[in-house]
Coordinates of C-alpha atoms and ligand atoms in Angstrom, one line a residue:
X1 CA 184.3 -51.3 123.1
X2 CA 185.7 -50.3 119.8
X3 CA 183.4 -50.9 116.5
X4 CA 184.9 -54.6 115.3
X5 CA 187.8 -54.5 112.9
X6 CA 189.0 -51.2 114.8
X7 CA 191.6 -51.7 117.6
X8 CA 190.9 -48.0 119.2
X9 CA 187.5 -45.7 118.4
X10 CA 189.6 -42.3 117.9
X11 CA 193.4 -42.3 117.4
X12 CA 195.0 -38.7 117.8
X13 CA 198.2 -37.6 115.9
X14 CA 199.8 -34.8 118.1
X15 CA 199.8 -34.7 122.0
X16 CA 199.7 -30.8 122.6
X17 CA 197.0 -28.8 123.8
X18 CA 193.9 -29.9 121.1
X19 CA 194.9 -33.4 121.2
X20 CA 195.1 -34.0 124.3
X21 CA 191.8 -32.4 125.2
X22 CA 190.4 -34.3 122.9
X23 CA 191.2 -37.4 123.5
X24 CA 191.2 -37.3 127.1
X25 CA 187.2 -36.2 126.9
X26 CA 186.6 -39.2 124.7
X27 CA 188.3 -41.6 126.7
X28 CA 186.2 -40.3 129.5
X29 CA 183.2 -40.4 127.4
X30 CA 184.2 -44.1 127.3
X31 CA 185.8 -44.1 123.9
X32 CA 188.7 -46.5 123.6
X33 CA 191.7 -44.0 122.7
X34 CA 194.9 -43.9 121.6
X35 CA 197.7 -40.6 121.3
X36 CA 200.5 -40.5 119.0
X37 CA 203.2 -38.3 120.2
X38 CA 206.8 -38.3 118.0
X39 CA 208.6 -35.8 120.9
X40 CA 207.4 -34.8 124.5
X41 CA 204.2 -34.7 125.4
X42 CA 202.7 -31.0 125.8
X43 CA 202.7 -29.8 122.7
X44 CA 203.8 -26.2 121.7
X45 CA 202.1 -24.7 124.5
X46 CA 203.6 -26.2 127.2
X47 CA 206.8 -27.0 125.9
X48 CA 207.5 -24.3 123.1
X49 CA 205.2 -21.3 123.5
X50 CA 203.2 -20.4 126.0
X51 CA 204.1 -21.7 129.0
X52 CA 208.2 -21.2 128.7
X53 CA 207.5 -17.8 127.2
X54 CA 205.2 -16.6 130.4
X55 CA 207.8 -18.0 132.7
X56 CA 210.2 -15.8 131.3
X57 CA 207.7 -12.7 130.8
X58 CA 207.3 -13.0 134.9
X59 CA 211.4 -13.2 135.3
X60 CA 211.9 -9.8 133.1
X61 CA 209.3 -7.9 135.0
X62 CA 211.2 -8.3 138.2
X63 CA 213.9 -6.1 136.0
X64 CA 210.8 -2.9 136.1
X65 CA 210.0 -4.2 139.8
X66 CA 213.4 -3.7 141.0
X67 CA 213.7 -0.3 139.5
X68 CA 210.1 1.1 140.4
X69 CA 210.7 -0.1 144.2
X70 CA 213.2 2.8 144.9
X71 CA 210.4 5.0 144.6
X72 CA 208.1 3.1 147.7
X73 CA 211.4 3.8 149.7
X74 CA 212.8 0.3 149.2
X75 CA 216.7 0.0 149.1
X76 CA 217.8 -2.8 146.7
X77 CA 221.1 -4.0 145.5
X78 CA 222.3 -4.1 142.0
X79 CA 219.9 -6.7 140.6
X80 CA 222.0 -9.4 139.0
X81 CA 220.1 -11.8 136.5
X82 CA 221.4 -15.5 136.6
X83 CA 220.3 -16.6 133.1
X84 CA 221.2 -20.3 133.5
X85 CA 219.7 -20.7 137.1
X86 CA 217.0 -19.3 135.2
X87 CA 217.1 -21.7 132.4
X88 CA 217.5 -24.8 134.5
X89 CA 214.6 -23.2 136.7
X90 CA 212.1 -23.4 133.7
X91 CA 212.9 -26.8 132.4
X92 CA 212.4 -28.1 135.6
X93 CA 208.9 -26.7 135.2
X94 CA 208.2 -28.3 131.9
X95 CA 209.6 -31.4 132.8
X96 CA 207.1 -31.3 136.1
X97 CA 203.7 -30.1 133.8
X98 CA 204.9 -32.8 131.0
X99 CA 204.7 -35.8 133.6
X100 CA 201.5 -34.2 134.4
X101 CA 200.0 -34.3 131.0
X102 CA 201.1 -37.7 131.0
X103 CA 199.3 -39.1 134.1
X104 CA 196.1 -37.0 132.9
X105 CA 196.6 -39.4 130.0
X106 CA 196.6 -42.3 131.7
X107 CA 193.8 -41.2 134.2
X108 CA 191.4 -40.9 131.4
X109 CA 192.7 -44.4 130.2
X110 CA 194.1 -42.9 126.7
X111 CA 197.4 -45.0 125.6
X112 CA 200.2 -43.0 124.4
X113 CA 201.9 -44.5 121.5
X114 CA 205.4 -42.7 121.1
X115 CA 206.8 -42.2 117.8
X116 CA 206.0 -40.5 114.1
X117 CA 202.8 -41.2 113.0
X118 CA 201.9 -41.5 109.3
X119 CA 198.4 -42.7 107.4
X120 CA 198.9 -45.3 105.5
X121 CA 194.9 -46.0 105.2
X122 CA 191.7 -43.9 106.5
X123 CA 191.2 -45.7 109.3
X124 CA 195.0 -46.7 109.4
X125 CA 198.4 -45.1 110.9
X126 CA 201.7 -46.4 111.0
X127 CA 203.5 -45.8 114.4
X128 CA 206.6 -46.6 116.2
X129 CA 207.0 -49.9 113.9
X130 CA 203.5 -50.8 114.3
X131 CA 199.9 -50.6 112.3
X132 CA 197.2 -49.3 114.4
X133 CA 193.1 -48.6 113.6
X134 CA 190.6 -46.2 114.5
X135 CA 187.3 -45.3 113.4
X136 CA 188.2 -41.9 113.8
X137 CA 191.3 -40.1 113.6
X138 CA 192.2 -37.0 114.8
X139 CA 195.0 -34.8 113.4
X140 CA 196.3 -32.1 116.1
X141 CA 200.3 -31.8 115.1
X142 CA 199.9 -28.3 115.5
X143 CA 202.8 -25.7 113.6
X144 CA 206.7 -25.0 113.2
X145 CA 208.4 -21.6 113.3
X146 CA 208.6 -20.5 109.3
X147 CA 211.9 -19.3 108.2
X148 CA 212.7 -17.7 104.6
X149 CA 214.0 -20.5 102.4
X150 CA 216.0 -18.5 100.0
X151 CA 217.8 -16.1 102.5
X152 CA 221.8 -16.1 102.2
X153 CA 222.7 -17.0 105.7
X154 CA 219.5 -18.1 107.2
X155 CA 221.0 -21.0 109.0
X156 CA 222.4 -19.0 111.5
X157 CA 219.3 -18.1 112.8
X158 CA 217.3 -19.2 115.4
X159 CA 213.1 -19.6 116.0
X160 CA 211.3 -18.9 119.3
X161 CA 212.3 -22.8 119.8
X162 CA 216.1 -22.1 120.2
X163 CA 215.4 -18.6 121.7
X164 CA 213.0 -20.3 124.7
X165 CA 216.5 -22.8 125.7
X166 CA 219.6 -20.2 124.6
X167 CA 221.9 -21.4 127.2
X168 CA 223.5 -17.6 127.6
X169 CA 221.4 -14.3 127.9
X170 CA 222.8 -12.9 123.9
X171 CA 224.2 -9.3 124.7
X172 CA 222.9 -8.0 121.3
X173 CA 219.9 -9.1 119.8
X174 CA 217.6 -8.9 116.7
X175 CA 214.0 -9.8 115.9
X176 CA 212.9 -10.3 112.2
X177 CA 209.2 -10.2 112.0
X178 CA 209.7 -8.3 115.1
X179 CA 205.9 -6.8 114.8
X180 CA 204.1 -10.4 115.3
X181 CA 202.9 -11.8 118.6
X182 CA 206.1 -14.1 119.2
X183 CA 208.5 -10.7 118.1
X184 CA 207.1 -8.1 120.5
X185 CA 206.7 -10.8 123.0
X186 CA 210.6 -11.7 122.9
X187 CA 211.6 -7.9 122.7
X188 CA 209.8 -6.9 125.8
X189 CA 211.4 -10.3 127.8
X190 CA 215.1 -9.8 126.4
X191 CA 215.1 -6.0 127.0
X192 CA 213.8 -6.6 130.3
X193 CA 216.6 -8.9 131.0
X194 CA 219.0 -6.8 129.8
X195 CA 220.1 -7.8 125.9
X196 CA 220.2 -4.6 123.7
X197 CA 217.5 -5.7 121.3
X198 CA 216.7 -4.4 117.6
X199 CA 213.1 -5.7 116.2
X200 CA 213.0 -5.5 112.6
X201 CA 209.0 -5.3 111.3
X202 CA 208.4 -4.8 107.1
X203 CA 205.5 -3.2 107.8
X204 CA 204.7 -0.2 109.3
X205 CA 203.9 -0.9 113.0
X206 CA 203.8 -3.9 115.7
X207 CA 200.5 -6.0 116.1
X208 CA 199.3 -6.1 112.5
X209 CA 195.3 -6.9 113.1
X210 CA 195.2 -5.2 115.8
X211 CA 193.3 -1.7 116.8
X212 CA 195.0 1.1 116.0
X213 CA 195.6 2.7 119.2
X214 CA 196.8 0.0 120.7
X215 CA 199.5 -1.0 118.0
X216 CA 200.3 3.2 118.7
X217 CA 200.4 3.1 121.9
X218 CA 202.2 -0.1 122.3
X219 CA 205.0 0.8 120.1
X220 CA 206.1 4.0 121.8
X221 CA 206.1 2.0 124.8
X222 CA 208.3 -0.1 123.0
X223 CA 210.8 2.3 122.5
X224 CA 210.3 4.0 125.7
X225 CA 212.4 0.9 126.5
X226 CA 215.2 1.5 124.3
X227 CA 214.6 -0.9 122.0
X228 CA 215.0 0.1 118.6
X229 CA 212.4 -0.3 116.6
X230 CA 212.6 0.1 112.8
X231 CA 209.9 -0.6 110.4
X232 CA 209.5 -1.3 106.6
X233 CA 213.3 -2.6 107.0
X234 CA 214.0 -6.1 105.3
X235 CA 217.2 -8.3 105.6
X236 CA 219.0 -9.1 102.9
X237 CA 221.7 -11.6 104.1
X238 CA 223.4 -12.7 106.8
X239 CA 226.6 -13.4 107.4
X240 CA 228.7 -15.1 110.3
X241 CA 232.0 -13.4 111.7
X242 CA 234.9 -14.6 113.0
X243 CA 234.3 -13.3 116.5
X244 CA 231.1 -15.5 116.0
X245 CA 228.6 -12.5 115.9
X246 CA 226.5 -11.8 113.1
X247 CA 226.5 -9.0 110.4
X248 CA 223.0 -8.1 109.6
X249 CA 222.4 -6.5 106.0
X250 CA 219.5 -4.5 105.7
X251 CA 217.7 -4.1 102.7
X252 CA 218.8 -0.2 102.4
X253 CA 222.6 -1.5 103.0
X254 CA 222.9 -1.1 105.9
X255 CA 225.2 -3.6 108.4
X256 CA 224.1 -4.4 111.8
X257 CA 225.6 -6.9 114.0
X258 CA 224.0 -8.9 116.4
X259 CA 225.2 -12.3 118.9
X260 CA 221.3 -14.0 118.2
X261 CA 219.2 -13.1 115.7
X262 CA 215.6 -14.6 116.0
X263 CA 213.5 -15.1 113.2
X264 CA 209.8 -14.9 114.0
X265 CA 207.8 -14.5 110.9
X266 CA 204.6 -16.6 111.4
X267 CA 204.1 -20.2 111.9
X268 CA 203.4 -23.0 109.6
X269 CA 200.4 -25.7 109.9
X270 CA 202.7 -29.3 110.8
X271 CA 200.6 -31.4 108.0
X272 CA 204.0 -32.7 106.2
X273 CA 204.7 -36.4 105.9
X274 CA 201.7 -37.4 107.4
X275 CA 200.6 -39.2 104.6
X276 CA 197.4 -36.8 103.8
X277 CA 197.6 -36.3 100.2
X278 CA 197.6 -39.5 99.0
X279 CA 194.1 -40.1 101.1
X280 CA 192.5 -36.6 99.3
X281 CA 192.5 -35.1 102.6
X282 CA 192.1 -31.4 101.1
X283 CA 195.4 -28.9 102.4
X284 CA 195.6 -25.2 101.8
X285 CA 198.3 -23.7 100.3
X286 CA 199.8 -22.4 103.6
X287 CA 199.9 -26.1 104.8
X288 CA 196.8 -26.0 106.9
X289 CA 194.1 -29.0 106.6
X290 CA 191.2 -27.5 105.9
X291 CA 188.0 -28.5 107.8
X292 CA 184.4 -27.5 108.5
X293 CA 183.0 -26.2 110.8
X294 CA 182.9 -29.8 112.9
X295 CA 186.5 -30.1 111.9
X296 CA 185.8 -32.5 109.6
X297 CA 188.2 -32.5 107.0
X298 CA 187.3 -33.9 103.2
X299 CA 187.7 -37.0 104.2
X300 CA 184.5 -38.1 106.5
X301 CA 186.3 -39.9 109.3
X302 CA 189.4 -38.2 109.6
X303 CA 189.3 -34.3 111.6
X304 CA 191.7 -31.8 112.7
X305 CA 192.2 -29.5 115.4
X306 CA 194.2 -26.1 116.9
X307 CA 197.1 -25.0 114.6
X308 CA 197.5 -27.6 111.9
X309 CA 194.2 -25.9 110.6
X310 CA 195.7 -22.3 110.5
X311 CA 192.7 -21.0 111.3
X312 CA 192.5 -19.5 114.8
X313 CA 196.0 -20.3 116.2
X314 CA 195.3 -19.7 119.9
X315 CA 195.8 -22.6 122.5
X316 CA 192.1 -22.2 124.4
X317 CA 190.4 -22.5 120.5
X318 CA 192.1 -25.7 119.9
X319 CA 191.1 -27.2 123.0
X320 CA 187.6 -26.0 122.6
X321 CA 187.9 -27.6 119.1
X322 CA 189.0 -31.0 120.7
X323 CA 186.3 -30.9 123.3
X324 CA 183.8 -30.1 121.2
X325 CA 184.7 -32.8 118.5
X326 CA 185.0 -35.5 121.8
X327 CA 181.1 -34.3 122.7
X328 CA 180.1 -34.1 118.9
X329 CA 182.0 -38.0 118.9
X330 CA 181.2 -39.5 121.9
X331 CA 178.8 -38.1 123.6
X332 CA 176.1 -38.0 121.2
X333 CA 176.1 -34.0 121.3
X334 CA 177.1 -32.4 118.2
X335 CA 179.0 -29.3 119.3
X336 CA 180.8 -26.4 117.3
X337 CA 182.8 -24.1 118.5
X338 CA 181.5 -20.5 119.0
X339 CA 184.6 -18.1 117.4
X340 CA 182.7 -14.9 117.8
X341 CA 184.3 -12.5 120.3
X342 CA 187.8 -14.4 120.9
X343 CA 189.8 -12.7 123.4
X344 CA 193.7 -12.3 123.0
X345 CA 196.3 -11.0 124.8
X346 CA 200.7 -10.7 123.9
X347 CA 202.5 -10.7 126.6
X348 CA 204.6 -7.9 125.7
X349 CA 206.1 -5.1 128.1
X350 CA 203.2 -3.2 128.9
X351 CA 200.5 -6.4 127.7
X352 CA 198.1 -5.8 125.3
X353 CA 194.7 -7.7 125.3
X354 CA 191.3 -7.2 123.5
X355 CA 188.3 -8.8 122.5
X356 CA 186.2 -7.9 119.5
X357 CA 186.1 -5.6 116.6
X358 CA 188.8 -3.3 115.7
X359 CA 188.2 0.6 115.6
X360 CA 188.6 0.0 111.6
X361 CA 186.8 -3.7 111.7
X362 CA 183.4 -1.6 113.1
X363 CA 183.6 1.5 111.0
X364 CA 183.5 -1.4 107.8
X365 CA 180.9 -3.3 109.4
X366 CA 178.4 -0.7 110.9
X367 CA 176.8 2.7 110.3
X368 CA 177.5 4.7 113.5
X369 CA 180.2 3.8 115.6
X370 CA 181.3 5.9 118.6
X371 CA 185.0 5.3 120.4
X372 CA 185.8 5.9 124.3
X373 CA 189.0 6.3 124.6
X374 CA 191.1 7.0 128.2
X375 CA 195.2 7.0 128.3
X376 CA 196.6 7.6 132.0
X377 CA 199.1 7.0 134.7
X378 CA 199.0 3.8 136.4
X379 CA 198.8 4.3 139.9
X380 CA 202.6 2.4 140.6
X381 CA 203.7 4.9 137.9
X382 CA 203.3 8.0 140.2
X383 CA 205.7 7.1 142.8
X384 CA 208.0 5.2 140.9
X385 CA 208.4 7.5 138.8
X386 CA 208.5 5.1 135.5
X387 CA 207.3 6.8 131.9
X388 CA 204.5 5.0 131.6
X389 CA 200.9 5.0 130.7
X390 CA 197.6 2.3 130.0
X391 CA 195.4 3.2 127.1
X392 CA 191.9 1.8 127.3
X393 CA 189.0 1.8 124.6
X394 CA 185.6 0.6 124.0
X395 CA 184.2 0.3 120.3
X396 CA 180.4 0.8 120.4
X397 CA 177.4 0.5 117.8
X398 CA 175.6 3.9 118.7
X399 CA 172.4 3.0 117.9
X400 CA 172.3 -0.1 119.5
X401 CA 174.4 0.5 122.1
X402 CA 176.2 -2.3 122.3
X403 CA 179.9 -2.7 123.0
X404 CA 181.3 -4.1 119.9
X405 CA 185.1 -4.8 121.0
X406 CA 187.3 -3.7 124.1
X407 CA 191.2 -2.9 123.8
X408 CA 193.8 -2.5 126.4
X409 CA 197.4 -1.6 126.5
X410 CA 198.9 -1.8 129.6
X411 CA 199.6 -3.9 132.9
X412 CA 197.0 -6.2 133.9
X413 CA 195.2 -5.9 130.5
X414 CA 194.8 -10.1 129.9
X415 CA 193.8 -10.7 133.5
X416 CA 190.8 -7.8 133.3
X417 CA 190.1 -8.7 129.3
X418 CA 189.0 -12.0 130.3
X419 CA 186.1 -10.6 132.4
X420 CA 185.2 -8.2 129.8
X421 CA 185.2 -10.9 127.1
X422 CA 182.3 -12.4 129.0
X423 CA 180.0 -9.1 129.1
X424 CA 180.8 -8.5 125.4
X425 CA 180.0 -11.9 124.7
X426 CA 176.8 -11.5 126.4
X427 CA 175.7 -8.9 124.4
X428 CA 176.6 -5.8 126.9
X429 CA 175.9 -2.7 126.3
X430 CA 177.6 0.8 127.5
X431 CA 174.6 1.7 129.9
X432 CA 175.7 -1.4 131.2
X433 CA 179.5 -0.4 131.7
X434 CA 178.0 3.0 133.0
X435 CA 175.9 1.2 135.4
X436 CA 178.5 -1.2 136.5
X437 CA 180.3 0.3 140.1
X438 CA 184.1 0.3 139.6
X439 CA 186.6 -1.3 141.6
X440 CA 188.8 1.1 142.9
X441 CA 192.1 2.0 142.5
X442 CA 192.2 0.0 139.6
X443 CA 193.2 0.4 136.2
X444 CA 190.3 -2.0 135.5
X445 CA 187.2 0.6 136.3
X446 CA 188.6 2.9 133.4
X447 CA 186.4 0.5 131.6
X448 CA 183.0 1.9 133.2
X449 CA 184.0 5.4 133.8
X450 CA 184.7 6.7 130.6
X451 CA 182.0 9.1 129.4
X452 CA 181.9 10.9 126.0
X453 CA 183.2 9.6 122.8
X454 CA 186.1 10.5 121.3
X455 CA 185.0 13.3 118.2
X456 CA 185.9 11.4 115.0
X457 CA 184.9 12.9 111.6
X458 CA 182.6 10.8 110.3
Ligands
NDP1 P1 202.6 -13.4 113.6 O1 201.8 -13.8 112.4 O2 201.9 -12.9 114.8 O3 203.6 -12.3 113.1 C1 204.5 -12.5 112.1 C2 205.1 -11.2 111.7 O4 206.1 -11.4 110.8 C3 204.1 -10.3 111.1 O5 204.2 -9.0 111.6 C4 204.5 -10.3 109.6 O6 204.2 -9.2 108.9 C5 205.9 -10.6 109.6 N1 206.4 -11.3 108.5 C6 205.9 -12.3 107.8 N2 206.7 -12.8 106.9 C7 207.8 -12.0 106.9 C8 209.0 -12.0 106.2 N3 209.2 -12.9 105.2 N4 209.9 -11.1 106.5 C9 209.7 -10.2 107.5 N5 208.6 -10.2 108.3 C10 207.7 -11.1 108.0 O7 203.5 -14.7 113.8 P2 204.4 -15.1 115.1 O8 205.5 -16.0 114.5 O9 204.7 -14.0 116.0 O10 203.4 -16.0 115.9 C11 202.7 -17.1 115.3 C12 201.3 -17.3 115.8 O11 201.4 -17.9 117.1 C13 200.5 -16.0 116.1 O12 199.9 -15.4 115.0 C14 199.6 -16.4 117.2 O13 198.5 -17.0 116.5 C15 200.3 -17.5 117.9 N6 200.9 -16.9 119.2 C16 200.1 -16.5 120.1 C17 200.6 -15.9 121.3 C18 199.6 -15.4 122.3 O14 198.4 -15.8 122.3 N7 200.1 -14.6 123.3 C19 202.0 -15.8 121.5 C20 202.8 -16.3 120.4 C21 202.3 -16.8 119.3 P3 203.1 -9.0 107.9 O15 201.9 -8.6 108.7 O16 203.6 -7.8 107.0 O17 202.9 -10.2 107.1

């Protein structure tokens, strides 16, 4: 039963992933629960990110499986994609896993109130013409594609939102912020399906944050594709012509055209119009709610979790944020959530996945750090034919021994990082890579086979 004067015990702004984990472990802690959701329930990752995004990741890879099956004697046809069938395949999918969020709802008895929620009161929201309370409430809207507000033009351009439902395959098109997760992630699925793209990155190289040698390696993979990749280049304006293609200007004058032209530049924390302010809930500059390390925000009853926080922006952390706050809630176990060693793959064309410290991130954070570094063939490659190669590396404290961070370029790398985020987490060393047997032929036992450090002047 709620406390008295409270008509639910937690009330949670935002059905996506952190929400509805939370809310759904309270309810089944007991917890009387209510969801606000103002669209469809899923949230980003199921509706607008992940999900849609990997769908169409496995659609362009048939594009390389096609190609590379010539070499294993196979005689195919001239692959033909059908974009739309495509399309219509994918929102059939979402529309299936959203009536599943929605019964998992219901099965752990948490009503779903639908419509914009605003505080009007700590312990008070305003929602779909009606005033509802909660001892807690829980604020998991999650974030928005950003777009420049001052750019001449900007309006014709689209955010991974559009880009996930354009209705026909664009024949020409160009990525701004083309480094970040969502831009090499798009450039590798519309290459793939056969769009001439053009990433456009202000810095120097894809996968800022990232090690190195993988942001290397990645990028000539990158343009091994034919995708033309050109970095420190800003846009200027854009303008629409009468053919309804866009003209590009780069910030050295020069014109490109393009049919879409995608803007992914980073994402902003949804905390707008929720009435926060006014109730001295504390929000950072960027937009995200800031919290500790409960997510509590500044005020005592209300929390946040996943994006609208800004601080690890990975579905899996926000829905260990929302289970943890449910157990710390309900279930009289106060839990935080343990951000050391975080694994993270894009799902560009080859993958990249790691998990721990940089190259760079050890050498500022330890004395004596040795590399291991192996680039090679994949197996598929040989016969097929295809350019192609996996990098692997291990960072590793020398005196200790222990594996500080593992990187991957290459097919497979998410699927084999996951296991290795485990040993790293545990505390593994490289005796006990060496030690470990390899599976083999896999591009996974490159891991435990590589055996002297790559020199590094020190
Ligand atoms: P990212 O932060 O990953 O990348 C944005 C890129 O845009 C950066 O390279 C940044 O460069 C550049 N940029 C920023 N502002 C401008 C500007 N005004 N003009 C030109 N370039 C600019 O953002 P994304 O939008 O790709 O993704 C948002 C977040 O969503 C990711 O950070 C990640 O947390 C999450 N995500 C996770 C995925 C996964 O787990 N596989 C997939 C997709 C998204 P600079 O470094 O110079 O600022």
């Amino acid at each position: 039963m709620p406390e008295p004067n409270f008509d639910f015990d937690l009330l949670t702004i935002g059905a996506g992933s952190g929400g509805v984990a939370a809310s759904r472990r309270a309810g089944e802690y007991g917890a009387k629960v209510a969801i606000c959701e103002a669209s469809r329930v899923g949230g980003t990752c199921v509706l607008r990110g992940c999900v849609p995004k990997k769908l169409l990741v496995y659609a362009a890879s048939y594009a390389e499986h096609f190609a590379d099956a010539a070499g294993f004697g196979w005689e195919v046809g001239e692959p033909r994609l059908d974009w739309a069938k495509l399309m219509h395949a994918k929102q059939t999918e979402l529309a299936r896993l959203e009536q599943i969020y929605r019964r998992l709802l219901r099965d752990s008895k948490v009503e779903l109130i639908e419509g914009h929620a605003r505080l009007i009161d700590a312990h008070t929201v305003e929602v779909a013409g009606r005033r509802v309370s909660a001892k807690y409430i829980l604020i998991a809207t999650g974030g928005w594609p950003e777009l420049p507000s001052n750019l001449p033009g900007i309006e014709h351009a689209i955010t991974s939102n559009e880009a996930l439902e354009l209705a026909e395959l664009p024949r020409r098109l160009t990525i701004v912020g083309g480094g970040g997760y969502i831009g090499v992630e798009f450039a590798g699925i519309f290459n793939a399906a056969g769009s001439q793209v053009t990433m456009l990155l202000r810095g120097d190289n894809v996968l800022p944050g990232f090690d190195l040698e993988v942001r290397e390696r990645l990028a000539d993979q990158i343009r091994a594709r034919g995708i033309d990749l050109r970095t420190e280049t800003g846009v200027r304006s854009i303008e629409n012509q009468v053919d309804g293609s866009l003209s590009v200007m780069l910030d050295h004058n020069e014109a490109i055209e393009a049919d879409v032209l995608l803007y992914a530049i980073g994402r902003r924390p949804a905390s707008a119009g929720l009435g926060l302010e006014p109730l001295g809930v504390h929000v950072g500059r960027d937009g995200g709610i800031v919290v500790d390390e409960r997510n509590r925000t500044s005020v005592a009853n209300i929390y946040a979790v996943g994006d609208v926080t800004d601080q690890v922006n990975l579905t899996p952390v926000a829905i260990a944020e929302g289970r943890a706050l449910a157990e710390t809630l309900f279930h009289h176990r106060p839990t935080t959530v343990d951000r050391r060693f975080i694994p993270t793959a894009v799902f560009s064309r080859p993958p990249v996945a790691t998990v721990g410290l940089t190259e760079a991130q050890a050498r500022e954070q330890h004395e004596t750090v040795d590399v291991y570094c192996s680039s090679f063939r994949p197996m598929r490659a040989t016969l097929s034919g295809r350019d192609e190669r996996t990098s692997v590396k291990l960072v590793v404290e020398r005196t200790t021994d222990r594996v500080l961070g593992a990187h991957m370029v290459g097919e497979d790398a998410p699927e084999i990082m996951q296991g290795l985020a485990i040993a790293i987490r545990c505390g593994a060393t490289k005796h006990d890579f060496d030690t470990t047997i390899g599976i083999h032929p896999s591009a996974a036992e490159e891991f435990v086979t590589m055996r002297f450090p790559v020199p590094r002047d020190e």
